[in-house]
Tab-separated table of C-alpha atoms in Angstrom:
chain	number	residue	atom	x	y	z
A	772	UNK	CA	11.689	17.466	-30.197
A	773	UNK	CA	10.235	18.349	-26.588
A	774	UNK	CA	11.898	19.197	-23.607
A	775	UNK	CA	11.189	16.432	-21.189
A	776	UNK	CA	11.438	19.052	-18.299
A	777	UNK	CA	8.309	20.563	-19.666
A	778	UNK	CA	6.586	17.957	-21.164
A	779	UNK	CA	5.506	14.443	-19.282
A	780	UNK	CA	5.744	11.436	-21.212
A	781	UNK	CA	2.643	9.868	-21.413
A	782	UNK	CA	3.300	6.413	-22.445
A	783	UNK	CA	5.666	3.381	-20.931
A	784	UNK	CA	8.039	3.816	-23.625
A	785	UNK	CA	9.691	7.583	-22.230
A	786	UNK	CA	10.712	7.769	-18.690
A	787	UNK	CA	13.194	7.446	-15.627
A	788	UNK	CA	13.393	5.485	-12.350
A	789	UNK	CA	16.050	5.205	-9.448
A	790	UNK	CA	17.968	2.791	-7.229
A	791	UNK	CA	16.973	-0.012	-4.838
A	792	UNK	CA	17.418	-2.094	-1.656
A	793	UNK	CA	14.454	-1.687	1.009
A	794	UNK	CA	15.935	1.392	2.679
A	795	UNK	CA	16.458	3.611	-0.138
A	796	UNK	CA	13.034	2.483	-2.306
A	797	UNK	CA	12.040	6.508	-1.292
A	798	UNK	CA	15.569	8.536	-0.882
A	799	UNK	CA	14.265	10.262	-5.079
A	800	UNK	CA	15.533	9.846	-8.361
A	801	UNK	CA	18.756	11.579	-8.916
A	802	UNK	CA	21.835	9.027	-8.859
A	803	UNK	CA	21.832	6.205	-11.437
A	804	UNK	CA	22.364	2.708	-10.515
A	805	UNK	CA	25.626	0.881	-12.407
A	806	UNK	CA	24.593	-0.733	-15.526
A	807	UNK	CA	26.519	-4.008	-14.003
A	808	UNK	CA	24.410	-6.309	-12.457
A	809	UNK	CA	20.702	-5.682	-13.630
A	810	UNK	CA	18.223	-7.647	-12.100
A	811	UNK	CA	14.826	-8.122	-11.679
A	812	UNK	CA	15.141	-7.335	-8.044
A	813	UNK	CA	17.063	-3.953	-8.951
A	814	UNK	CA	14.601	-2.826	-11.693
A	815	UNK	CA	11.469	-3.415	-9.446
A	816	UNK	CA	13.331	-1.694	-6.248
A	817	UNK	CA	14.093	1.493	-8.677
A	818	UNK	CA	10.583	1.306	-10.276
A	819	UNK	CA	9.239	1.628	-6.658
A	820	UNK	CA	11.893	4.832	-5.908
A	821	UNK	CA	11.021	7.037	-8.690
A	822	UNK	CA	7.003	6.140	-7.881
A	823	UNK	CA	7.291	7.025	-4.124
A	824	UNK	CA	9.358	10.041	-5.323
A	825	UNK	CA	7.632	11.250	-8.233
A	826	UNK	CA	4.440	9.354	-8.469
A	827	UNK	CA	2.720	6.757	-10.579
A	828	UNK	CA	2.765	9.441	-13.611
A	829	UNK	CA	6.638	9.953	-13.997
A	830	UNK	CA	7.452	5.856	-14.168
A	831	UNK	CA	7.865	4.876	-17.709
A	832	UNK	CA	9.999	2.595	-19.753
A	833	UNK	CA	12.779	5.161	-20.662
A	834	UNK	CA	12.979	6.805	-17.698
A	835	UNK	CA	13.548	3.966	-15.632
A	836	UNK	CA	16.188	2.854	-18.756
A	837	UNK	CA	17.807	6.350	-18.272
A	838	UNK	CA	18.208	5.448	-14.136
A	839	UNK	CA	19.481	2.267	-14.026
A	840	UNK	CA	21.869	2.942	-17.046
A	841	UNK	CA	20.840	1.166	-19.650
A	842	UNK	CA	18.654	1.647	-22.901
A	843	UNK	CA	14.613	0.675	-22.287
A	844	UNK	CA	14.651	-2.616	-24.392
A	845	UNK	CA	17.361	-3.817	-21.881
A	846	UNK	CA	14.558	-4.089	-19.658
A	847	UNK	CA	12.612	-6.826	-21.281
A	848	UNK	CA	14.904	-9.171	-20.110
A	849	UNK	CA	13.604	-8.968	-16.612
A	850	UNK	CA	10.351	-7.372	-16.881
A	851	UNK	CA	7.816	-8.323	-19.263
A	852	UNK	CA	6.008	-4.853	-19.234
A	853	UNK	CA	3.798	-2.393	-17.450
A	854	UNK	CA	1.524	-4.784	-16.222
A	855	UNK	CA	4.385	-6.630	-14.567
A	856	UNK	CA	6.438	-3.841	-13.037
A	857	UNK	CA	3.114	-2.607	-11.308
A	858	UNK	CA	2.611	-6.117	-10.140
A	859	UNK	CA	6.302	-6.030	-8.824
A	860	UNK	CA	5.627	-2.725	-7.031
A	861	UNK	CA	2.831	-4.213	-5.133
A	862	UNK	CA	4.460	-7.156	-4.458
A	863	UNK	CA	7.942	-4.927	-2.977
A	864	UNK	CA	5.086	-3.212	-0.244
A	865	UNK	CA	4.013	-7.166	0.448
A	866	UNK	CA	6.999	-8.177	1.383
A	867	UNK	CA	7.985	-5.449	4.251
A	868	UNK	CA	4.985	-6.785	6.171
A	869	UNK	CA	5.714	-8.483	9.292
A	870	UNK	CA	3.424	-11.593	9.882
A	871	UNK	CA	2.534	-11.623	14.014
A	872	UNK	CA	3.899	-15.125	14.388
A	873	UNK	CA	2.349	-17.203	17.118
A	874	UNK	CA	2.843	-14.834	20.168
A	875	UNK	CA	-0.353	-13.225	21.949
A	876	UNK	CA	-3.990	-13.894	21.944
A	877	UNK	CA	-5.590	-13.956	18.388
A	878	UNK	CA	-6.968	-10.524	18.724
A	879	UNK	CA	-3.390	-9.421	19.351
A	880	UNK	CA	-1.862	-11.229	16.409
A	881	UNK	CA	-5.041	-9.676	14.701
A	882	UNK	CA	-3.270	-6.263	15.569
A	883	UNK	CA	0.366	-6.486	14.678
A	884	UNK	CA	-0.363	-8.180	11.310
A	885	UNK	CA	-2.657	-5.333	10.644
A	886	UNK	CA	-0.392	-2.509	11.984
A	887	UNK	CA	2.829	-3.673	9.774
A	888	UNK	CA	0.595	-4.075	7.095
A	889	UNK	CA	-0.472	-0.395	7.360
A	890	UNK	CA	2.593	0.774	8.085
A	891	UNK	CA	3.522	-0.401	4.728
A	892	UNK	CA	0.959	1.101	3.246
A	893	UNK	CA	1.982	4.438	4.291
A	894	UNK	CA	5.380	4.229	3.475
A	895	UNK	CA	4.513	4.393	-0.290
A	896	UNK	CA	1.573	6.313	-0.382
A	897	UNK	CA	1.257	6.454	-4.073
A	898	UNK	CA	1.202	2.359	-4.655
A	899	UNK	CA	-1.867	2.333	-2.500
A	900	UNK	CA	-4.326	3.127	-4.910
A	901	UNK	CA	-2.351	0.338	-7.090
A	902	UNK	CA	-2.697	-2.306	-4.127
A	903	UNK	CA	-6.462	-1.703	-4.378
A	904	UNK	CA	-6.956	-2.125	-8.335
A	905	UNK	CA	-4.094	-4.597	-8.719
A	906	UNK	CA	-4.260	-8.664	-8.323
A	907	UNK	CA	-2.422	-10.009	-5.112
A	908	UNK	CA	0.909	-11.336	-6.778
A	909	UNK	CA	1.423	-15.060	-5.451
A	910	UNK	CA	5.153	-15.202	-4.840
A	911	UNK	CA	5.065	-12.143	-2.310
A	912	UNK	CA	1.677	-13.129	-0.420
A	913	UNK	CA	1.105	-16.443	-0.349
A	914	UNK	CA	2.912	-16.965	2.943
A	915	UNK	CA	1.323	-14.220	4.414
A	916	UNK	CA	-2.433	-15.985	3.048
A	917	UNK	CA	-1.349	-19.109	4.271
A	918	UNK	CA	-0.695	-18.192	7.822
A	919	UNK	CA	-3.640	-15.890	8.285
A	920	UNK	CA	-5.890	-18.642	7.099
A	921	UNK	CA	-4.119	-20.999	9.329
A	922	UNK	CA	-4.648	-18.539	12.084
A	923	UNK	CA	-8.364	-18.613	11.665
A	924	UNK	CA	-8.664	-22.169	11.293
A	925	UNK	CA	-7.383	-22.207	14.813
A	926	UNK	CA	-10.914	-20.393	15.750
A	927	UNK	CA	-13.153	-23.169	14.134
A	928	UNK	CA	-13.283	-21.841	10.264
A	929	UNK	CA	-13.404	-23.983	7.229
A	930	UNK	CA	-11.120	-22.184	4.743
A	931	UNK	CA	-14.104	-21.158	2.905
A	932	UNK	CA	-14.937	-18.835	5.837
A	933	UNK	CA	-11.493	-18.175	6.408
A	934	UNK	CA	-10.882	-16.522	3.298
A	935	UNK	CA	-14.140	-13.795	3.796
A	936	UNK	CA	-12.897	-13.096	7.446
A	937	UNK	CA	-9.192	-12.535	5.615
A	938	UNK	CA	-10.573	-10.006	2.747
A	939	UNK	CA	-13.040	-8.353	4.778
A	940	UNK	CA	-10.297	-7.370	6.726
A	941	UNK	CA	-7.576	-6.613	4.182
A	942	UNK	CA	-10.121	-4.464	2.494
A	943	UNK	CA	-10.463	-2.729	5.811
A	944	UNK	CA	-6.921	-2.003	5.812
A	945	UNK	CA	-6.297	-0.554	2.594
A	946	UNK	CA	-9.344	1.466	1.937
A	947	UNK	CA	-8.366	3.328	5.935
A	948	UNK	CA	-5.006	3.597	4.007
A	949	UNK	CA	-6.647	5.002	0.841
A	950	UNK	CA	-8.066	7.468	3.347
A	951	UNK	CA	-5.531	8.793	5.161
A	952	UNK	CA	-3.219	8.950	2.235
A	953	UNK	CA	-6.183	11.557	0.544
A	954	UNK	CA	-6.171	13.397	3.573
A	955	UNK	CA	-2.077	13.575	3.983
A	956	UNK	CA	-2.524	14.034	-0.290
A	957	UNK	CA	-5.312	17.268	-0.081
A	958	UNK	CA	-3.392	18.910	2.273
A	959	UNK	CA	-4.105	20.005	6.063
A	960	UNK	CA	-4.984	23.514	5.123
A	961	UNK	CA	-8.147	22.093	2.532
A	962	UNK	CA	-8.919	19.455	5.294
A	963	UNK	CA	-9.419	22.048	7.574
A	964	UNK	CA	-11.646	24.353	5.589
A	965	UNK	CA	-13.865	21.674	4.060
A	966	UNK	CA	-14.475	20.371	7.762
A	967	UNK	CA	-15.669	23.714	8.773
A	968	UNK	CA	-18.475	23.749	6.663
A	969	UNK	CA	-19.901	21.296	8.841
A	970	UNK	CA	-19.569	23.736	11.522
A	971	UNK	CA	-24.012	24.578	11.895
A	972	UNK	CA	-25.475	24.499	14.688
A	973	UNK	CA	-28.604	23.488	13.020
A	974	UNK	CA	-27.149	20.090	13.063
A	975	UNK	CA	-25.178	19.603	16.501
A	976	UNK	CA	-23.692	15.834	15.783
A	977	UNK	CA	-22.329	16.379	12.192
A	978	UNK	CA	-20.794	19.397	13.817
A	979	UNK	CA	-18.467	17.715	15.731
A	980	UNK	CA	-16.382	17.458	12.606
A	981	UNK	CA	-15.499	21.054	12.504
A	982	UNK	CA	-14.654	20.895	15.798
A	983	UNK	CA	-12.941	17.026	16.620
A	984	UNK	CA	-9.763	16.131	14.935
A	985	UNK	CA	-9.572	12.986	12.947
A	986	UNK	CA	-7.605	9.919	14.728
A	987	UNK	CA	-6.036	7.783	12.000
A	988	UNK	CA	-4.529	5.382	14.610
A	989	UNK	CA	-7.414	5.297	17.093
A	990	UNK	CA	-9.748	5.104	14.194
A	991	UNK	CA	-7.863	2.168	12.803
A	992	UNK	CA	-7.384	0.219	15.904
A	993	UNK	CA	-11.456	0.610	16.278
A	994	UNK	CA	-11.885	-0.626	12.927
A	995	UNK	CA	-9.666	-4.194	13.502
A	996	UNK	CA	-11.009	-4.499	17.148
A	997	UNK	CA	-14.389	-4.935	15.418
A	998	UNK	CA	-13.737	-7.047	12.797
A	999	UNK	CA	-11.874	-9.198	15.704
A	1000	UNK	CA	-15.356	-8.746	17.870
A	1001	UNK	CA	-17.092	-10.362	14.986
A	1002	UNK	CA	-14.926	-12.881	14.378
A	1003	UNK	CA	-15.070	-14.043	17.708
A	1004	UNK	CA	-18.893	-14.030	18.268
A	1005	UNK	CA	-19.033	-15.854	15.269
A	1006	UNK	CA	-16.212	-18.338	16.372
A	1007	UNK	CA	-17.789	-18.780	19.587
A	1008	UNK	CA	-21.407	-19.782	18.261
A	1009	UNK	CA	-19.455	-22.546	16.633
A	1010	UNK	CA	-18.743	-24.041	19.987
A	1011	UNK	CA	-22.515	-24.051	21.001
């Protein structure tokens, strides 16, 4: 018999999990949800609470049981397993992104999209690494794919094309989110000691990152103004 306080469970069949609705996916683990009332929606929503709380590591199968009230088996009547809660998680930080609509010049639509979509991100920095490594779950993204894709077609693109310009720039936006989610992650103190080693004045160009603080935002609005640039040239050649 271990005590749980000292010992992890290491397997999706020990753990604990929290509450739900948008607002409260991150308010921690502490309260337990009524047992009245389960649902899919509810068991995702705490799933995604105890993981921006806690971390990937402390979601299992009994845990989340213990939170929402009920015993784990109870939750294979809305969930059909570790594969599919992970899927739900990703598909939770999908839906709290704001599609640009129709307003603005594409390169402004471009932004917003791109902006809510990293917002997202960084909201629940430990389901990041999962919406890298995890398939795009159809129910949760398909409007957002269809619209994009639309979007582009505006500029010219067969749907072929489309869909390269789409993940060359979602793969843009969560690797920069990868990245400043390791920074937030290793802490400012390490950040700042491991960029002074660059500080030699053998090499005066790598030196400016001792000395220049990183700009996550500036950075990122660089990044998506160049994969706009591109796009354009590219759209533009069309008309030639």
């Amino acid at each position: 018999k271990h005590n749980n306080r000292t010992k992890r469970p290491t397997t999706w069949d020990s753990a604990e999990i929290r509450p739900s609705s948008r607002k409260r996916y991150s308010e921690g683990g502490s309260s337990k949800m009524p047992r009245q009332g389960l649902t899919r929606t509810k068991v995702l929503a705490a799933a995604l609470g105890i993981v921006d709380q806690h971390g990937l590591a402390d979601l299992t199968m009994r845990r989340l049981g213990q939170q929402l009230g009920v015993e784990a088996p109870s939750l294979y009547k809305h969930i059909r397993g570790k594969a599919d809660i992970l899927d739900g998680i990703t598909g939770l930080v999908y839906d709290e992104i704001e599609f640009a609509g129709e307003d603005g010049s594409f390169r402004e639509r471009v932004h917003r999209y791109s902006q809510s979509f990293r917002h997202a991100l960084l909201r629940h920095p430990h389901v990041v690494p999962l919406m890298a490594m995890r398939p795009v779950p159809r129910e949760n993204t398909i409007g957002l794919v269809e619209m994009s894709l639309s979007a582009i077609a505006e500029l010219g693109f067969t749907p072929s094309e489309g869909r390269k310009y789409l993940n060359v720039a979602v793969g843009f936006i969560i690797g920069h989110a990868l990245s400043e989610v390791g920074a937030r992650q290793a802490g400012t103190e390490y950040v700042a000691q491991t960029r002074q080693e660059f500080d030699d004045p053998q090499y005066p160009h790598a030196r400016l990152l001792a000395v220049e603080p990183v700009d996550h935002d500036s950075e990122f609005s660089l990044g998506i103004d160049l994969i706009v640039d591109a796009v354009e040239r590219r759209a533009a050649a069309l008309l030639v």
